[in-house]
mmCIF file of C-alpha atoms and ligand atoms in Angstrom:
data_model
loop_
_atom_site.group_PDB
_atom_site.id
_atom_site.type_symbol
_atom_site.label_atom_id
_atom_site.label_comp_id
_atom_site.label_asym_id
_atom_site.label_seq_id
_atom_site.Cartn_x
_atom_site.Cartn_y
_atom_site.Cartn_z
ATOM 1 C CA UNK O 1 79.916 131.469 94.719
ATOM 2 C CA UNK O 2 75.804 131.199 95.461
ATOM 3 C CA UNK O 3 74.187 134.361 95.433
ATOM 4 C CA UNK O 4 70.429 136.106 94.776
ATOM 5 C CA UNK O 5 70.391 137.963 91.702
ATOM 6 C CA UNK O 6 68.333 140.549 90.479
ATOM 7 C CA UNK O 7 68.317 140.643 86.652
ATOM 8 C CA UNK O 8 65.765 143.556 86.349
ATOM 9 C CA UNK O 9 63.520 145.136 88.481
ATOM 10 C CA UNK O 10 59.753 143.639 89.020
ATOM 11 C CA UNK O 11 57.251 143.473 91.589
ATOM 12 C CA UNK O 12 58.291 140.922 94.534
ATOM 13 C CA UNK O 13 55.158 138.910 94.218
ATOM 14 C CA UNK O 14 56.682 137.405 90.807
ATOM 15 C CA UNK O 15 59.881 136.207 93.356
ATOM 16 C CA UNK O 16 62.254 138.061 90.551
ATOM 17 C CA UNK O 17 65.563 136.791 92.646
ATOM 18 C CA UNK O 18 67.127 134.245 91.329
ATOM 19 C CA UNK O 19 69.606 132.044 92.935
ATOM 20 C CA UNK O 20 72.391 131.159 91.103
ATOM 21 C CA UNK O 21 76.230 130.485 90.685
ATOM 22 C CA UNK O 22 78.322 133.956 89.958
ATOM 23 C CA UNK O 23 81.887 134.442 90.148
ATOM 24 C CA UNK O 24 83.636 134.661 93.508
ATOM 25 C CA UNK O 25 84.849 138.341 93.406
ATOM 26 C CA UNK O 26 88.699 139.214 94.063
ATOM 27 C CA UNK O 27 89.738 142.294 96.542
ATOM 28 C CA UNK O 28 91.243 144.752 95.174
ATOM 29 C CA UNK O 29 93.371 147.683 96.385
ATOM 30 C CA UNK O 30 91.578 148.685 100.077
ATOM 31 C CA UNK O 31 89.481 145.740 100.006
ATOM 32 C CA UNK O 32 88.336 143.001 101.963
ATOM 33 C CA UNK O 33 86.865 140.000 100.489
ATOM 34 C CA UNK O 34 84.342 139.084 103.304
ATOM 35 C CA UNK O 35 82.790 135.433 103.770
ATOM 36 C CA UNK O 36 79.103 136.586 104.713
ATOM 37 C CA UNK O 37 77.459 134.467 107.362
ATOM 38 C CA UNK O 38 74.331 136.984 107.636
ATOM 39 C CA UNK O 39 72.713 139.121 105.664
ATOM 40 C CA UNK O 40 69.613 141.418 106.892
ATOM 41 C CA UNK O 41 66.885 142.291 104.637
ATOM 42 C CA UNK O 42 65.671 146.082 104.539
ATOM 43 C CA UNK O 43 62.998 148.083 102.809
ATOM 44 C CA UNK O 44 65.623 149.945 100.614
ATOM 45 C CA UNK O 45 65.952 146.066 99.317
ATOM 46 C CA UNK O 46 62.204 146.029 98.213
ATOM 47 C CA UNK O 47 62.739 149.554 96.647
ATOM 48 C CA UNK O 48 65.536 148.249 94.870
ATOM 49 C CA UNK O 49 63.851 144.955 93.482
ATOM 50 C CA UNK O 50 60.987 146.508 92.569
ATOM 51 C CA UNK O 51 62.390 149.507 90.870
ATOM 52 C CA UNK O 52 61.011 152.697 93.135
ATOM 53 C CA UNK O 53 64.744 153.549 93.164
ATOM 54 C CA UNK O 54 66.355 154.367 90.306
ATOM 55 C CA UNK O 55 68.238 151.475 88.300
ATOM 56 C CA UNK O 56 72.025 151.882 88.687
ATOM 57 C CA UNK O 57 73.486 148.243 87.993
ATOM 58 C CA UNK O 58 72.101 145.691 86.892
ATOM 59 C CA UNK O 59 72.360 142.415 87.253
ATOM 60 C CA UNK O 60 72.626 143.112 91.267
ATOM 61 C CA UNK O 61 72.934 141.214 93.965
ATOM 62 C CA UNK O 62 70.966 143.094 96.927
ATOM 63 C CA UNK O 63 71.517 143.130 100.619
ATOM 64 C CA UNK O 64 73.565 145.658 102.705
ATOM 65 C CA UNK O 65 73.549 144.510 106.004
ATOM 66 C CA UNK O 66 76.289 141.898 106.079
ATOM 67 C CA UNK O 67 77.998 140.180 109.149
ATOM 68 C CA UNK O 68 80.596 138.073 107.985
ATOM 69 C CA UNK O 69 84.575 137.389 108.190
ATOM 70 C CA UNK O 70 87.397 138.890 106.196
ATOM 71 C CA UNK O 71 88.640 136.286 104.085
ATOM 72 C CA UNK O 72 91.219 137.820 101.995
ATOM 73 C CA UNK O 73 92.410 141.522 101.290
ATOM 74 C CA UNK O 74 93.684 143.460 98.512
ATOM 75 C CA UNK O 75 96.715 145.493 98.310
ATOM 76 C CA UNK O 76 97.257 148.592 100.802
ATOM 77 C CA UNK O 77 94.413 146.709 102.814
ATOM 78 C CA UNK O 78 96.158 145.772 106.337
ATOM 79 C CA UNK O 79 93.486 147.316 108.804
ATOM 80 C CA UNK O 80 92.282 144.407 109.882
ATOM 81 C CA UNK O 81 93.827 140.769 109.931
ATOM 82 C CA UNK O 82 92.098 137.765 108.356
ATOM 83 C CA UNK O 83 89.692 136.282 110.378
ATOM 84 C CA UNK O 84 87.853 139.378 111.848
ATOM 85 C CA UNK O 85 84.322 139.720 111.906
ATOM 86 C CA UNK O 86 82.729 142.565 110.756
ATOM 87 C CA UNK O 87 79.375 144.194 109.235
ATOM 88 C CA UNK O 88 79.235 145.713 105.928
ATOM 89 C CA UNK O 89 76.213 148.591 105.504
ATOM 90 C CA UNK O 90 74.911 150.299 102.733
ATOM 91 C CA UNK O 91 77.145 153.633 102.178
ATOM 92 C CA UNK O 92 79.948 151.540 100.754
ATOM 93 C CA UNK O 93 82.131 154.429 99.596
ATOM 94 C CA UNK O 94 82.572 157.789 99.522
ATOM 95 C CA UNK O 95 84.983 160.459 97.457
ATOM 96 C CA UNK O 96 86.209 161.911 100.191
ATOM 97 C CA UNK O 97 86.789 164.758 98.511
ATOM 98 C CA UNK O 98 83.501 166.632 97.474
ATOM 99 C CA UNK O 99 82.589 169.688 99.638
ATOM 100 C CA UNK O 100 79.888 167.482 101.789
ATOM 101 C CA UNK O 101 82.939 164.692 102.273
ATOM 102 C CA UNK O 102 85.203 167.982 103.595
ATOM 103 C CA UNK O 103 82.584 169.512 105.809
ATOM 104 C CA UNK O 104 81.771 165.784 107.573
ATOM 105 C CA UNK O 105 78.527 165.116 105.823
ATOM 106 C CA UNK O 106 79.824 162.212 103.991
ATOM 107 C CA UNK O 107 76.272 161.088 104.074
ATOM 108 C CA UNK O 108 75.343 163.476 101.692
ATOM 109 C CA UNK O 109 78.580 162.710 99.157
ATOM 110 C CA UNK O 110 78.128 163.760 95.737
ATOM 111 C CA UNK O 111 79.985 160.411 94.371
ATOM 112 C CA UNK O 112 79.394 157.378 96.661
ATOM 113 C CA UNK O 113 78.660 153.714 96.049
ATOM 114 C CA UNK O 114 75.855 151.961 98.165
ATOM 115 C CA UNK O 115 76.221 148.573 98.716
ATOM 116 C CA UNK O 116 73.724 146.317 97.480
ATOM 117 C CA UNK O 117 72.179 148.699 95.053
ATOM 118 C CA UNK O 118 75.523 150.522 92.984
ATOM 119 C CA UNK O 119 77.484 147.750 93.615
ATOM 120 C CA UNK O 120 76.835 143.893 94.303
ATOM 121 C CA UNK O 121 75.526 143.227 98.083
ATOM 122 C CA UNK O 122 74.946 140.840 100.702
ATOM 123 C CA UNK O 123 72.435 138.251 99.201
ATOM 124 C CA UNK O 124 75.470 136.170 98.615
ATOM 125 C CA UNK O 125 78.486 133.872 99.614
ATOM 126 C CA UNK O 126 80.800 136.170 99.401
ATOM 127 C CA UNK O 127 80.992 140.609 99.316
ATOM 128 C CA UNK O 128 83.503 142.572 98.596
ATOM 129 C CA UNK O 129 83.905 145.995 100.689
ATOM 130 C CA UNK O 130 85.991 148.855 101.317
ATOM 131 C CA UNK O 131 88.419 148.286 104.476
ATOM 132 C CA UNK O 132 87.727 151.645 105.440
ATOM 133 C CA UNK O 133 84.115 151.477 105.436
ATOM 134 C CA UNK O 134 83.312 147.984 107.331
ATOM 135 C CA UNK O 135 82.107 147.776 111.067
ATOM 136 C CA UNK O 136 83.709 145.674 113.948
ATOM 137 C CA UNK O 137 80.812 143.569 115.138
ATOM 138 C CA UNK O 138 80.746 143.868 119.246
ATOM 139 C CA UNK O 139 81.516 140.479 120.863
ATOM 140 C CA UNK O 140 77.953 140.132 122.459
ATOM 141 C CA UNK O 141 75.812 139.952 118.961
ATOM 142 C CA UNK O 142 75.843 136.536 117.347
ATOM 143 C CA UNK O 143 75.708 137.043 113.245
ATOM 144 C CA UNK O 144 72.206 136.624 112.849
ATOM 145 C CA UNK O 145 71.043 138.976 115.820
ATOM 146 C CA UNK O 146 74.039 141.999 114.369
ATOM 147 C CA UNK O 147 72.886 141.953 110.862
ATOM 148 C CA UNK O 148 69.877 144.335 111.471
ATOM 149 C CA UNK O 149 71.673 146.555 113.365
ATOM 150 C CA UNK O 150 73.474 147.219 110.204
ATOM 151 C CA UNK O 151 70.764 149.419 108.743
ATOM 152 C CA UNK O 152 67.863 149.466 110.443
ATOM 153 C CA UNK O 153 69.775 150.106 113.624
ATOM 154 C CA UNK O 154 72.222 152.664 112.054
ATOM 155 C CA UNK O 155 69.553 154.186 110.044
ATOM 156 C CA UNK O 156 67.249 154.267 112.909
ATOM 157 C CA UNK O 157 70.164 156.000 115.280
ATOM 158 C CA UNK O 158 70.654 158.444 113.002
ATOM 159 C CA UNK O 159 66.874 159.351 112.668
ATOM 160 C CA UNK O 160 66.500 159.415 116.465
ATOM 161 C CA UNK O 161 69.704 161.908 116.530
ATOM 162 C CA UNK O 162 67.890 164.117 113.722
ATOM 163 C CA UNK O 163 64.717 163.915 115.509
ATOM 164 C CA UNK O 164 65.941 165.731 118.307
ATOM 165 C CA UNK O 165 64.677 163.337 121.548
ATOM 166 C CA UNK O 166 66.438 164.019 124.264
ATOM 167 C CA UNK O 167 66.149 162.698 128.190
ATOM 168 C CA UNK O 168 62.170 162.841 129.231
ATOM 169 C CA UNK O 169 60.835 163.809 125.581
ATOM 170 C CA UNK O 170 57.609 162.279 124.029
ATOM 171 C CA UNK O 171 58.541 160.373 120.959
ATOM 172 C CA UNK O 172 56.099 159.003 118.190
ATOM 173 C CA UNK O 173 57.208 156.111 115.708
ATOM 174 C CA UNK O 174 55.494 155.576 112.423
ATOM 175 C CA UNK O 175 55.581 152.527 110.990
ATOM 176 C CA UNK O 176 56.809 149.302 113.538
ATOM 177 C CA UNK O 177 59.212 147.309 111.686
ATOM 178 C CA UNK O 178 63.241 146.443 112.067
ATOM 179 C CA UNK O 179 64.352 150.187 112.149
ATOM 180 C CA UNK O 180 61.482 151.147 114.609
ATOM 181 C CA UNK O 181 62.326 147.910 117.283
ATOM 182 C CA UNK O 182 66.054 148.873 117.549
ATOM 183 C CA UNK O 183 65.115 152.938 117.750
ATOM 184 C CA UNK O 184 63.086 152.345 120.755
ATOM 185 C CA UNK O 185 65.286 150.608 122.497
ATOM 186 C CA UNK O 186 67.879 153.568 122.038
ATOM 187 C CA UNK O 187 64.986 156.292 123.108
ATOM 188 C CA UNK O 188 64.014 154.575 125.837
ATOM 189 C CA UNK O 189 67.911 154.101 127.101
ATOM 190 C CA UNK O 190 67.878 157.681 126.977
ATOM 191 C CA UNK O 191 64.622 158.179 128.961
ATOM 192 C CA UNK O 192 62.173 158.679 125.799
ATOM 193 C CA UNK O 193 58.667 157.990 126.303
ATOM 194 C CA UNK O 194 57.585 155.990 123.236
ATOM 195 C CA UNK O 195 53.899 156.485 121.308
ATOM 196 C CA UNK O 196 53.767 153.796 118.226
ATOM 197 C CA UNK O 197 52.004 154.128 115.304
ATOM 198 C CA UNK O 198 51.332 151.407 112.694
ATOM 199 C CA UNK O 199 48.476 149.245 111.365
ATOM 200 C CA UNK O 200 49.533 145.797 112.215
ATOM 201 C CA UNK O 201 48.406 144.361 114.879
ATOM 202 C CA UNK O 202 51.207 142.419 115.411
ATOM 203 C CA UNK O 203 53.457 145.263 115.519
ATOM 204 C CA UNK O 204 51.555 147.601 117.907
ATOM 205 C CA UNK O 205 51.892 143.885 120.466
ATOM 206 C CA UNK O 206 55.582 144.202 119.721
ATOM 207 C CA UNK O 207 56.313 147.878 120.452
ATOM 208 C CA UNK O 208 54.373 147.324 123.797
ATOM 209 C CA UNK O 209 56.609 144.261 124.509
ATOM 210 C CA UNK O 210 59.400 146.872 124.012
ATOM 211 C CA UNK O 211 57.994 149.488 126.523
ATOM 212 C CA UNK O 212 55.659 151.867 124.369
ATOM 213 C CA UNK O 213 53.636 153.460 126.648
ATOM 214 C CA UNK O 214 51.160 153.931 123.885
ATOM 215 C CA UNK O 215 50.053 151.893 120.474
ATOM 216 C CA UNK O 216 47.726 152.383 117.961
ATOM 217 C CA UNK O 217 46.980 153.073 114.113
ATOM 218 C CA UNK O 218 49.094 154.587 112.021
ATOM 219 C CA UNK O 219 46.610 158.040 111.913
ATOM 220 C CA UNK O 220 45.535 157.389 114.795
ATOM 221 C CA UNK O 221 45.819 160.644 117.770
ATOM 222 C CA UNK O 222 48.470 159.173 120.338
ATOM 223 C CA UNK O 223 46.949 160.409 123.765
ATOM 224 C CA UNK O 224 50.027 163.181 124.833
ATOM 225 C CA UNK O 225 51.224 165.705 122.162
ATOM 226 C CA UNK O 226 54.577 164.773 120.848
ATOM 227 C CA UNK O 227 58.382 166.515 121.158
ATOM 228 C CA UNK O 228 59.402 164.281 117.842
ATOM 229 C CA UNK O 229 58.407 161.743 115.446
ATOM 230 C CA UNK O 230 60.142 159.572 113.269
ATOM 231 C CA UNK O 231 58.357 158.018 110.256
ATOM 232 C CA UNK O 232 59.693 154.833 108.902
ATOM 233 C CA UNK O 233 57.026 153.511 106.803
ATOM 234 C CA UNK O 234 57.565 154.707 103.245
ATOM 235 C CA UNK O 235 53.712 156.283 103.054
ATOM 236 C CA UNK O 236 53.193 160.068 102.136
ATOM 237 C CA UNK O 237 49.765 160.175 104.146
ATOM 238 C CA UNK O 238 51.415 159.584 107.262
ATOM 239 C CA UNK O 239 53.131 162.949 107.238
ATOM 240 C CA UNK O 240 49.906 165.156 108.255
ATOM 241 C CA UNK O 241 48.888 163.013 110.671
ATOM 242 C CA UNK O 242 52.208 162.770 112.261
ATOM 243 C CA UNK O 243 52.693 166.812 112.435
ATOM 244 C CA UNK O 244 49.259 166.726 113.427
ATOM 245 C CA UNK O 245 50.803 164.573 116.605
ATOM 246 C CA UNK O 246 53.353 167.067 117.075
ATOM 247 C CA UNK O 247 53.990 169.479 120.272
ATOM 248 C CA UNK O 248 55.114 173.012 118.793
ATOM 249 C CA UNK O 249 58.328 173.493 117.739
ATOM 250 C CA UNK O 250 58.662 169.585 117.245
ATOM 251 C CA UNK O 251 60.362 167.877 114.808
ATOM 252 C CA UNK O 252 59.513 165.044 112.343
ATOM 253 C CA UNK O 253 62.153 163.033 110.387
ATOM 254 C CA UNK O 254 61.586 160.915 108.164
ATOM 255 C CA UNK O 255 63.693 157.664 107.770
ATOM 256 C CA UNK O 256 63.164 155.862 104.628
ATOM 257 C CA UNK O 257 65.005 156.181 101.354
ATOM 258 C CA UNK O 258 61.404 156.209 99.331
ATOM 259 C CA UNK O 259 58.404 157.799 100.180
ATOM 260 C CA UNK O 260 54.902 158.124 98.341
ATOM 261 C CA UNK O 261 53.592 161.479 97.637
ATOM 262 C CA UNK O 262 53.020 163.347 100.252
ATOM 263 C CA UNK O 263 49.700 165.083 100.244
ATOM 264 C CA UNK O 264 48.588 168.743 99.859
ATOM 265 C CA UNK O 265 49.802 170.005 103.918
ATOM 266 C CA UNK O 266 47.461 172.871 105.714
ATOM 267 C CA UNK O 267 50.522 175.079 106.616
ATOM 268 C CA UNK O 268 48.747 175.041 110.017
ATOM 269 C CA UNK O 269 49.907 171.732 110.559
ATOM 270 C CA UNK O 270 53.485 173.122 110.121
ATOM 271 C CA UNK O 271 53.158 176.526 111.363
ATOM 272 C CA UNK O 272 54.550 177.292 115.063
ATOM 273 C CA UNK O 273 57.855 176.436 113.998
ATOM 274 C CA UNK O 274 57.401 172.338 113.717
ATOM 275 C CA UNK O 275 60.280 171.020 111.319
ATOM 276 C CA UNK O 276 60.069 168.095 109.406
ATOM 277 C CA UNK O 277 63.160 166.854 107.530
ATOM 278 C CA UNK O 278 64.523 163.424 105.877
ATOM 279 C CA UNK O 279 67.490 161.457 107.296
ATOM 280 C CA UNK O 280 69.736 160.481 103.724
ATOM 281 C CA UNK O 281 72.233 156.932 104.817
ATOM 282 C CA UNK O 282 74.230 157.903 107.548
ATOM 283 C CA UNK O 283 78.090 158.759 108.247
ATOM 284 C CA UNK O 284 80.998 156.346 109.231
ATOM 285 C CA UNK O 285 80.427 158.186 112.745
ATOM 286 C CA UNK O 286 76.743 157.201 112.985
ATOM 287 C CA UNK O 287 77.739 153.692 112.910
ATOM 288 C CA UNK O 288 80.526 153.214 114.724
ATOM 289 C CA UNK O 289 78.579 155.719 117.828
ATOM 290 C CA UNK O 290 75.928 153.405 117.280
ATOM 291 C CA UNK O 291 77.207 150.104 117.706
ATOM 292 C CA UNK O 292 79.172 151.484 120.792
ATOM 293 C CA UNK O 293 75.734 152.310 122.243
ATOM 294 C CA UNK O 294 73.800 149.234 120.903
ATOM 295 C CA UNK O 295 76.635 146.556 122.773
ATOM 296 C CA UNK O 296 75.744 149.054 125.905
ATOM 297 C CA UNK O 297 72.429 148.984 126.759
ATOM 298 C CA UNK O 298 72.594 146.112 124.895
ATOM 299 C CA UNK O 299 69.974 146.059 122.071
ATOM 300 C CA UNK O 300 67.956 142.703 121.995
ATOM 301 C CA UNK O 301 66.679 142.173 117.970
ATOM 302 C CA UNK O 302 63.729 139.789 117.387
ATOM 303 C CA UNK O 303 64.631 138.142 113.850
ATOM 304 C CA UNK O 304 62.796 136.021 112.046
ATOM 305 C CA UNK O 305 65.961 133.572 109.701
ATOM 306 C CA UNK O 306 65.193 132.688 105.864
ATOM 307 C CA UNK O 307 67.871 130.539 104.149
ATOM 308 C CA UNK O 308 69.588 132.596 101.157
ATOM 309 C CA UNK O 309 67.727 130.766 98.605
ATOM 310 C CA UNK O 310 64.569 132.065 100.324
ATOM 311 C CA UNK O 311 65.206 135.522 99.643
ATOM 312 C CA UNK O 312 62.319 136.040 97.432
ATOM 313 C CA UNK O 313 59.576 134.235 100.392
ATOM 314 C CA UNK O 314 61.331 136.628 103.158
ATOM 315 C CA UNK O 315 60.879 140.002 100.943
ATOM 316 C CA UNK O 316 57.198 139.185 100.384
ATOM 317 C CA UNK O 317 56.467 138.326 103.932
ATOM 318 C CA UNK O 318 58.383 141.941 104.436
ATOM 319 C CA UNK O 319 56.045 143.662 101.889
ATOM 320 C CA UNK O 320 52.550 142.110 103.548
ATOM 321 C CA UNK O 321 53.750 143.354 107.519
ATOM 322 C CA UNK O 322 54.468 139.619 108.302
ATOM 323 C CA UNK O 323 58.086 140.005 110.048
ATOM 324 C CA UNK O 324 58.269 140.227 113.445
ATOM 325 C CA UNK O 325 61.539 142.266 114.130
ATOM 326 C CA UNK O 326 63.844 141.836 111.006
ATOM 327 C CA UNK O 327 64.089 139.155 108.352
ATOM 328 C CA UNK O 328 67.840 138.142 108.352
ATOM 329 C CA UNK O 329 69.341 135.336 105.545
ATOM 330 C CA UNK O 330 71.333 132.666 107.327
ATOM 331 C CA UNK O 331 74.257 131.270 104.964
ATOM 332 C CA UNK O 332 75.261 127.915 105.259
HETATM 333 ZN ZN1 LIG T 401 81.900 163.345 99.061
HETATM 334 ZN ZN1 LIG T 402 68.866 149.579 104.860
#
């Protein structure tokens, strides 16, 4: 099969993904083989490719926002008939036995595997998944438009949950890429007012189109104090600015898997019971809950489509803030 393979981490400007032929994988017990139709591109892919995350499997096929159809199944994988359209997300498997799994916090599992990082992912014609970790895709979404729901959407949704934002609240979104452009639609559905802080003017424009009441620079002061804020940009220097924008008792959620160093914080930015917390992965429950609400709203994803062989170009565009919404790889 055709796939984009990373042999060793390198800056994306050097186009490190190699478009080549690799053996088509075979589903093992409990697994399904998915014929990939679309794979969304996530900033985490960039962190894997550029080596900001510790190396776990090399070579590796990145990609963890996979939409496709089940082509075959291994032993004991009988939950879905062949031909079912499913999504494969970042959380590839958990042990189900550690203290976190037992406590309903499988996102924090001690022995997880991750799609496109510790096991091969969806920048390929076929990908494997545990059948208990795939998500049926709601009918209203086309393959390409559904792909960004699987990480940008689900992680954005978990970030919203952990930010504590509720009806009528004021929410700040820092960085306005794939995750934020979905999260704003959920937040508005919940009746929240959204303030977008992002350095890129095109992203500010998209935020206003999607109903933000205000859009400005990353460290600009929003015109009203915020109940909650989420930082999606991987830049630690935004943390003090976002805390400064919060009301007393407000919560700042950090939505990324990697962030540059957070500068020293003046305790006054935290005092008055402000909370900073991060978001790590998601539970399957988050995923199913999000996809249900995404179909109800319904969420509209803005996408820029690239052929599989041009994954390097898509990732370069992502790094340069040149994607409006989400980048998605299309399989032939
Ligand atoms: Zn576990
Ligand atoms: Zn992701």
